[in-house]
Amino acid sequence: MTRFQEPYYLVDFNASVCNFDIFINGMPAFTHNVGGGISSHLPINHFMLEPGLQNIKINVLPLKGEDSLRPDGFITIKVFSYDASTENYDNTVEAFKFEKLDFSQNKMPGLNLTTDFKADINYQITGWKISEPFNTVAFNQYEIEKYFRFIHGLFKERDIEGLYKEMKDRFDEIDISMYLGIVDNKMELSKLFGELSGGKFILEDFPDSTEAKFFANAKVCTLVGAEEKPIIHYTNKETNEEYALPLFIHKKGGKYNIIR
């Protein structure tokens, strides 16, 4: 029995003078790789497929070009929930907390933690449970790149019908896990293209070189270009503002589509 009618889980992070990765059930929830300080939180329901134990993995890394954590750095990462059916955002339940208030112990090359926390969500979604695993040793880079080129082309042409077809599983499961109800995702795609166009954002060309990355026990894959930028990456050439949309694919019945 869940405590909340609509249990909404977030990962909260507060860190300084370090980089870090957060994975939920093997999926990348957040990556910070520019050093400095950061304090924010993000929803993670869409990475949790069913109630019960959820896995969290944390990698705390030195700044780029350095081989150990700065002694004056710190990090706190928490997972908590609240009831999204109410407006009471103060009534929260903490499910997990990791805290390191300083890195002064010896010269630490990094920190790694993998553990579980319990989530009392009230839905079940398929996600990548029955997806075909990728062979990470002998995978077909050309085949994966071909599919991402196809998706890149749909974004370039602003093909809303084509994108909706490829992203339907993603849309449906996010709508369920985030308690969004009935959403016109074709309209949302149209709004996105309108905002990008109004903001003078231009879709970057498909990168010359790419790298496939695998997650969730190699059942999910994404493709990145230089500096690990997502394939769908827009830039405003006047202001240098960027908009990136990481997309994750899986394979079911021999066919790729976008799952997150």
Tab-separated table of C-alpha atoms in Angstrom:
chain	number	residue	atom	x	y	z
A	1	MET	CA	0.000	0.000	0.000
A	2	THR	CA	1.457	3.318	-1.023
A	3	ARG	CA	1.585	6.248	1.344
A	4	PHE	CA	0.892	8.761	-1.417
A	5	GLN	CA	-1.803	8.695	-4.059
A	6	GLU	CA	0.704	9.696	-6.745
A	7	PRO	CA	4.216	9.017	-5.387
A	8	TYR	CA	6.593	11.276	-7.313
A	9	TYR	CA	10.299	10.564	-6.828
A	10	LEU	CA	13.173	12.963	-7.364
A	11	VAL	CA	16.930	12.781	-7.031
A	12	ASP	CA	18.369	15.846	-5.316
A	13	PHE	CA	22.038	16.797	-5.575
A	14	ASN	CA	24.250	19.437	-4.045
A	15	ALA	CA	27.961	19.354	-4.900
A	16	SER	CA	31.022	21.524	-5.270
A	17	VAL	CA	34.442	21.169	-6.945
A	18	CYS	CA	33.796	17.701	-8.379
A	19	ASN	CA	32.059	15.860	-11.205
A	20	PHE	CA	29.566	13.026	-10.780
A	21	ASP	CA	27.211	10.575	-12.469
A	22	ILE	CA	23.907	9.256	-11.111
A	23	PHE	CA	22.320	6.101	-12.520
A	24	ILE	CA	18.876	4.795	-11.583
A	25	ASN	CA	18.308	1.131	-12.466
A	26	GLY	CA	21.247	1.338	-14.841
A	27	MET	CA	19.917	4.397	-16.687
A	28	PRO	CA	21.742	7.754	-16.643
A	29	ALA	CA	19.652	10.092	-14.496
A	30	PHE	CA	22.158	12.947	-14.403
A	31	THR	CA	25.763	13.742	-15.306
A	32	HIS	CA	27.724	16.755	-14.080
A	33	ASN	CA	31.051	17.194	-15.864
A	34	VAL	CA	31.871	20.891	-15.729
A	35	GLY	CA	33.106	21.190	-12.147
A	36	GLY	CA	32.106	24.215	-10.076
A	37	GLY	CA	29.078	24.054	-7.816
A	38	ILE	CA	25.589	22.733	-8.552
A	39	SER	CA	22.383	22.274	-6.573
A	40	SER	CA	19.191	20.965	-8.175
A	41	HIS	CA	16.817	18.017	-8.410
A	42	LEU	CA	15.243	15.946	-11.186
A	43	PRO	CA	12.318	13.493	-11.456
A	44	ILE	CA	13.220	9.809	-11.765
A	45	ASN	CA	9.865	7.986	-11.944
A	46	HIS	CA	10.379	7.204	-15.634
A	47	PHE	CA	13.487	5.156	-14.724
A	48	MET	CA	11.498	2.997	-12.279
A	49	LEU	CA	9.435	0.304	-13.973
A	50	GLU	CA	7.651	-1.277	-10.997
A	51	PRO	CA	7.314	-0.850	-7.227
A	52	GLY	CA	9.902	-2.291	-4.870
A	53	LEU	CA	13.681	-2.063	-4.743
A	54	GLN	CA	15.389	0.325	-7.150
A	55	ASN	CA	19.121	0.452	-7.832
A	56	ILE	CA	21.139	3.657	-7.600
A	57	LYS	CA	24.754	3.994	-8.676
A	58	ILE	CA	26.872	7.076	-7.987
A	59	ASN	CA	30.297	7.888	-9.397
A	60	VAL	CA	32.067	10.919	-7.925
A	61	LEU	CA	34.942	12.016	-10.159
A	62	PRO	CA	37.789	14.552	-10.094
A	63	LEU	CA	37.715	17.691	-12.204
A	64	LYS	CA	38.800	17.266	-15.804
A	65	GLY	CA	42.564	16.969	-16.115
A	66	GLU	CA	43.023	16.046	-12.453
A	67	ASP	CA	43.612	12.606	-10.932
A	68	SER	CA	42.137	13.046	-7.458
A	69	LEU	CA	39.234	14.786	-5.756
A	70	ARG	CA	39.859	18.263	-4.385
A	71	PRO	CA	39.965	18.152	-0.555
A	72	ASP	CA	37.605	21.139	-0.327
A	73	GLY	CA	34.951	19.467	-2.465
A	74	PHE	CA	31.728	17.921	-1.153
A	75	ILE	CA	28.621	16.121	-2.386
A	76	THR	CA	25.172	15.232	-1.082
A	77	ILE	CA	22.724	13.123	-3.090
A	78	LYS	CA	19.229	12.265	-1.866
A	79	VAL	CA	16.192	10.479	-3.282
A	80	PHE	CA	12.847	11.601	-1.906
A	81	SER	CA	9.167	11.497	-2.849
A	82	TYR	CA	6.057	13.605	-2.420
A	83	ASP	CA	2.415	13.221	-3.430
A	84	ALA	CA	1.976	14.739	-6.897
A	85	SER	CA	-1.821	14.673	-6.478
A	86	THR	CA	-1.544	17.454	-3.879
A	87	GLU	CA	0.140	20.833	-3.714
A	88	ASN	CA	1.834	19.964	-0.441
A	89	TYR	CA	5.474	19.890	-1.516
A	90	ASP	CA	6.671	20.004	2.105
A	91	ASN	CA	5.321	16.539	2.915
A	92	THR	CA	8.209	14.425	1.626
A	93	VAL	CA	9.636	11.004	2.391
A	94	GLU	CA	13.368	10.395	2.058
A	95	ALA	CA	14.261	7.059	0.458
A	96	PHE	CA	18.039	7.393	0.167
A	97	LYS	CA	20.881	9.709	1.156
A	98	PHE	CA	24.599	9.773	0.359
A	99	GLU	CA	26.764	12.506	1.833
A	100	LYS	CA	30.459	13.289	1.794
A	101	LEU	CA	31.112	16.667	3.367
A	102	ASP	CA	34.754	16.829	2.304
A	103	PHE	CA	37.287	14.857	0.291
A	104	SER	CA	40.264	15.529	2.540
A	105	GLN	CA	40.937	11.870	3.374
A	106	ASN	CA	44.215	11.035	1.567
A	107	LYS	CA	44.198	11.731	-2.188
A	108	MET	CA	40.929	10.196	-3.275
A	109	PRO	CA	40.833	9.228	-6.992
A	110	GLY	CA	37.052	9.101	-6.821
A	111	LEU	CA	34.079	7.598	-5.009
A	112	ASN	CA	31.752	4.852	-6.183
A	113	LEU	CA	28.562	3.643	-4.558
A	114	THR	CA	25.960	1.112	-5.680
A	115	THR	CA	22.984	0.318	-3.476
A	116	ASP	CA	19.190	-0.048	-3.451
A	117	PHE	CA	16.290	2.001	-2.179
A	118	LYS	CA	12.596	1.202	-1.968
A	119	ALA	CA	10.036	3.050	-4.084
A	120	ASP	CA	6.320	2.735	-3.354
A	121	ILE	CA	5.154	3.668	-6.841
A	122	ASN	CA	1.676	2.542	-7.894
A	123	TYR	CA	2.203	1.710	-11.571
A	124	GLN	CA	4.009	-0.867	-13.685
A	125	ILE	CA	5.479	-0.193	-17.122
A	126	THR	CA	7.354	-2.519	-19.459
A	127	GLY	CA	10.329	-0.299	-20.270
A	128	TRP	CA	13.276	-2.479	-21.275
A	129	LYS	CA	12.268	-5.585	-19.284
A	130	ILE	CA	11.691	-7.699	-22.398
A	131	SER	CA	14.013	-5.808	-24.747
A	132	GLU	CA	16.658	-7.731	-26.674
A	133	PRO	CA	20.129	-7.160	-25.159
A	134	PHE	CA	22.800	-5.560	-27.318
A	135	ASN	CA	26.039	-7.447	-27.821
A	136	THR	CA	28.365	-4.775	-26.454
A	137	VAL	CA	31.447	-6.624	-27.739
A	138	ALA	CA	30.321	-7.281	-31.310
A	139	PHE	CA	27.453	-4.830	-31.824
A	140	ASN	CA	26.583	-3.438	-35.232
A	141	GLN	CA	27.664	0.214	-35.034
A	142	TYR	CA	26.439	0.856	-38.576
A	143	GLU	CA	22.959	-0.442	-37.764
A	144	ILE	CA	22.657	1.727	-34.645
A	145	GLU	CA	24.035	4.773	-36.428
A	146	LYS	CA	21.643	4.199	-39.346
A	147	TYR	CA	18.661	4.342	-36.986
A	148	PHE	CA	19.909	7.518	-35.284
A	149	ARG	CA	20.495	9.095	-38.708
A	150	PHE	CA	16.864	8.282	-39.472
A	151	ILE	CA	15.735	9.959	-36.231
A	152	HIS	CA	17.995	12.953	-36.907
A	153	GLY	CA	16.358	13.285	-40.323
A	154	LEU	CA	12.887	13.285	-38.759
A	155	PHE	CA	13.915	16.145	-36.464
A	156	LYS	CA	15.478	18.016	-39.368
A	157	GLU	CA	12.271	17.697	-41.391
A	158	ARG	CA	10.121	18.376	-38.307
A	159	ASP	CA	8.197	15.225	-39.145
A	160	ILE	CA	5.808	15.107	-36.191
A	161	GLU	CA	3.935	11.993	-37.369
A	162	GLY	CA	7.165	10.094	-37.951
A	163	LEU	CA	8.648	11.138	-34.607
A	164	TYR	CA	5.460	10.302	-32.730
A	165	LYS	CA	5.487	6.790	-34.196
A	166	GLU	CA	9.110	6.197	-33.132
A	167	MET	CA	8.679	7.813	-29.706
A	168	LYS	CA	5.233	6.464	-28.772
A	169	ASP	CA	6.526	3.971	-26.174
A	170	ARG	CA	8.592	6.745	-24.589
A	171	PHE	CA	5.653	9.128	-24.484
A	172	ASP	CA	3.191	6.556	-23.111
A	173	GLU	CA	5.461	5.348	-20.309
A	174	ILE	CA	6.547	8.814	-19.232
A	175	ASP	CA	2.908	9.943	-19.159
A	176	ILE	CA	2.003	6.973	-16.925
A	177	SER	CA	4.985	7.216	-14.573
A	178	MET	CA	4.662	10.999	-14.183
A	179	TYR	CA	0.858	10.856	-13.669
A	180	LEU	CA	0.325	13.220	-16.598
A	181	GLY	CA	-3.006	11.768	-17.722
A	182	ILE	CA	-3.994	12.157	-21.357
A	183	VAL	CA	-1.364	14.179	-23.215
A	184	ASP	CA	-1.453	15.261	-26.859
A	185	ASN	CA	2.187	14.432	-27.548
A	186	LYS	CA	1.917	15.389	-31.214
A	187	MET	CA	0.911	18.864	-30.069
A	188	GLU	CA	3.809	18.861	-27.588
A	189	LEU	CA	6.224	18.038	-30.410
A	190	SER	CA	4.751	20.862	-32.463
A	191	LYS	CA	5.225	23.266	-29.530
A	192	LEU	CA	8.821	22.127	-29.122
A	193	PHE	CA	9.643	22.846	-32.751
A	194	GLY	CA	7.902	26.211	-32.470
A	195	GLU	CA	9.942	27.163	-29.399
A	196	LEU	CA	13.192	26.050	-31.018
A	197	SER	CA	12.403	27.991	-34.175
A	198	GLY	CA	11.322	31.084	-32.227
A	199	GLY	CA	14.521	30.905	-30.203
A	200	LYS	CA	16.617	30.681	-33.405
A	201	PHE	CA	17.925	27.241	-32.501
A	202	ILE	CA	19.443	25.293	-35.398
A	203	LEU	CA	19.804	21.507	-35.415
A	204	GLU	CA	23.488	20.570	-35.587
A	205	ASP	CA	24.574	18.276	-38.415
A	206	PHE	CA	24.883	14.572	-37.735
A	207	PRO	CA	28.392	14.135	-36.245
A	208	ASP	CA	31.253	12.753	-38.340
A	209	SER	CA	32.227	10.294	-35.614
A	210	THR	CA	29.956	8.657	-33.058
A	211	GLU	CA	30.136	6.372	-30.051
A	212	ALA	CA	27.477	3.936	-28.862
A	213	LYS	CA	26.834	3.763	-25.113
A	214	PHE	CA	24.865	1.002	-23.406
A	215	PHE	CA	22.772	1.036	-20.236
A	216	ALA	CA	20.350	-1.078	-18.184
A	217	ASN	CA	22.264	-4.352	-18.603
A	218	ALA	CA	22.925	-3.497	-22.260
A	219	LYS	CA	19.218	-3.428	-23.113
A	220	VAL	CA	19.251	0.300	-23.863
A	221	CYS	CA	21.572	2.254	-26.138
A	222	THR	CA	22.280	5.833	-27.083
A	223	LEU	CA	24.624	7.419	-29.605
A	224	VAL	CA	26.786	10.456	-28.919
A	225	GLY	CA	29.107	12.625	-30.958
A	226	ALA	CA	32.089	14.793	-30.066
A	227	GLU	CA	32.327	15.742	-26.362
A	228	GLU	CA	29.578	13.160	-25.776
A	229	LYS	CA	26.898	15.501	-27.107
A	230	PRO	CA	23.567	13.864	-27.956
A	231	ILE	CA	22.759	13.357	-31.633
A	232	ILE	CA	19.769	15.710	-31.296
A	233	HIS	CA	21.584	18.911	-30.406
A	234	TYR	CA	20.505	22.455	-31.269
A	235	THR	CA	22.494	25.697	-31.028
A	236	ASN	CA	21.572	29.355	-31.203
A	237	LYS	CA	24.466	30.700	-33.279
A	238	GLU	CA	23.955	34.243	-31.986
A	239	THR	CA	23.947	33.517	-28.244
A	240	ASN	CA	25.691	30.096	-28.193
A	241	GLU	CA	22.789	28.729	-26.144
A	242	GLU	CA	22.283	25.008	-26.549
A	243	TYR	CA	19.363	22.601	-26.368
A	244	ALA	CA	20.084	18.870	-26.253
A	245	LEU	CA	17.630	15.962	-26.298
A	246	PRO	CA	19.281	12.670	-25.319
A	247	LEU	CA	17.377	9.744	-26.812
A	248	PHE	CA	17.689	6.117	-25.757
A	249	ILE	CA	16.690	3.216	-27.970
A	250	HIS	CA	15.944	-0.441	-27.400
A	251	LYS	CA	15.291	-3.384	-29.686
A	252	LYS	CA	12.166	-5.522	-29.575
A	253	GLY	CA	11.081	-7.998	-32.224
A	254	GLY	CA	14.167	-7.095	-34.226
A	255	LYS	CA	13.097	-3.443	-34.506
A	256	TYR	CA	14.544	-0.327	-32.888
A	257	ASN	CA	12.467	2.400	-31.328
A	258	ILE	CA	12.904	5.122	-28.718
A	259	ILE	CA	12.169	4.004	-25.167
A	260	ARG	CA	13.454	7.080	-23.258
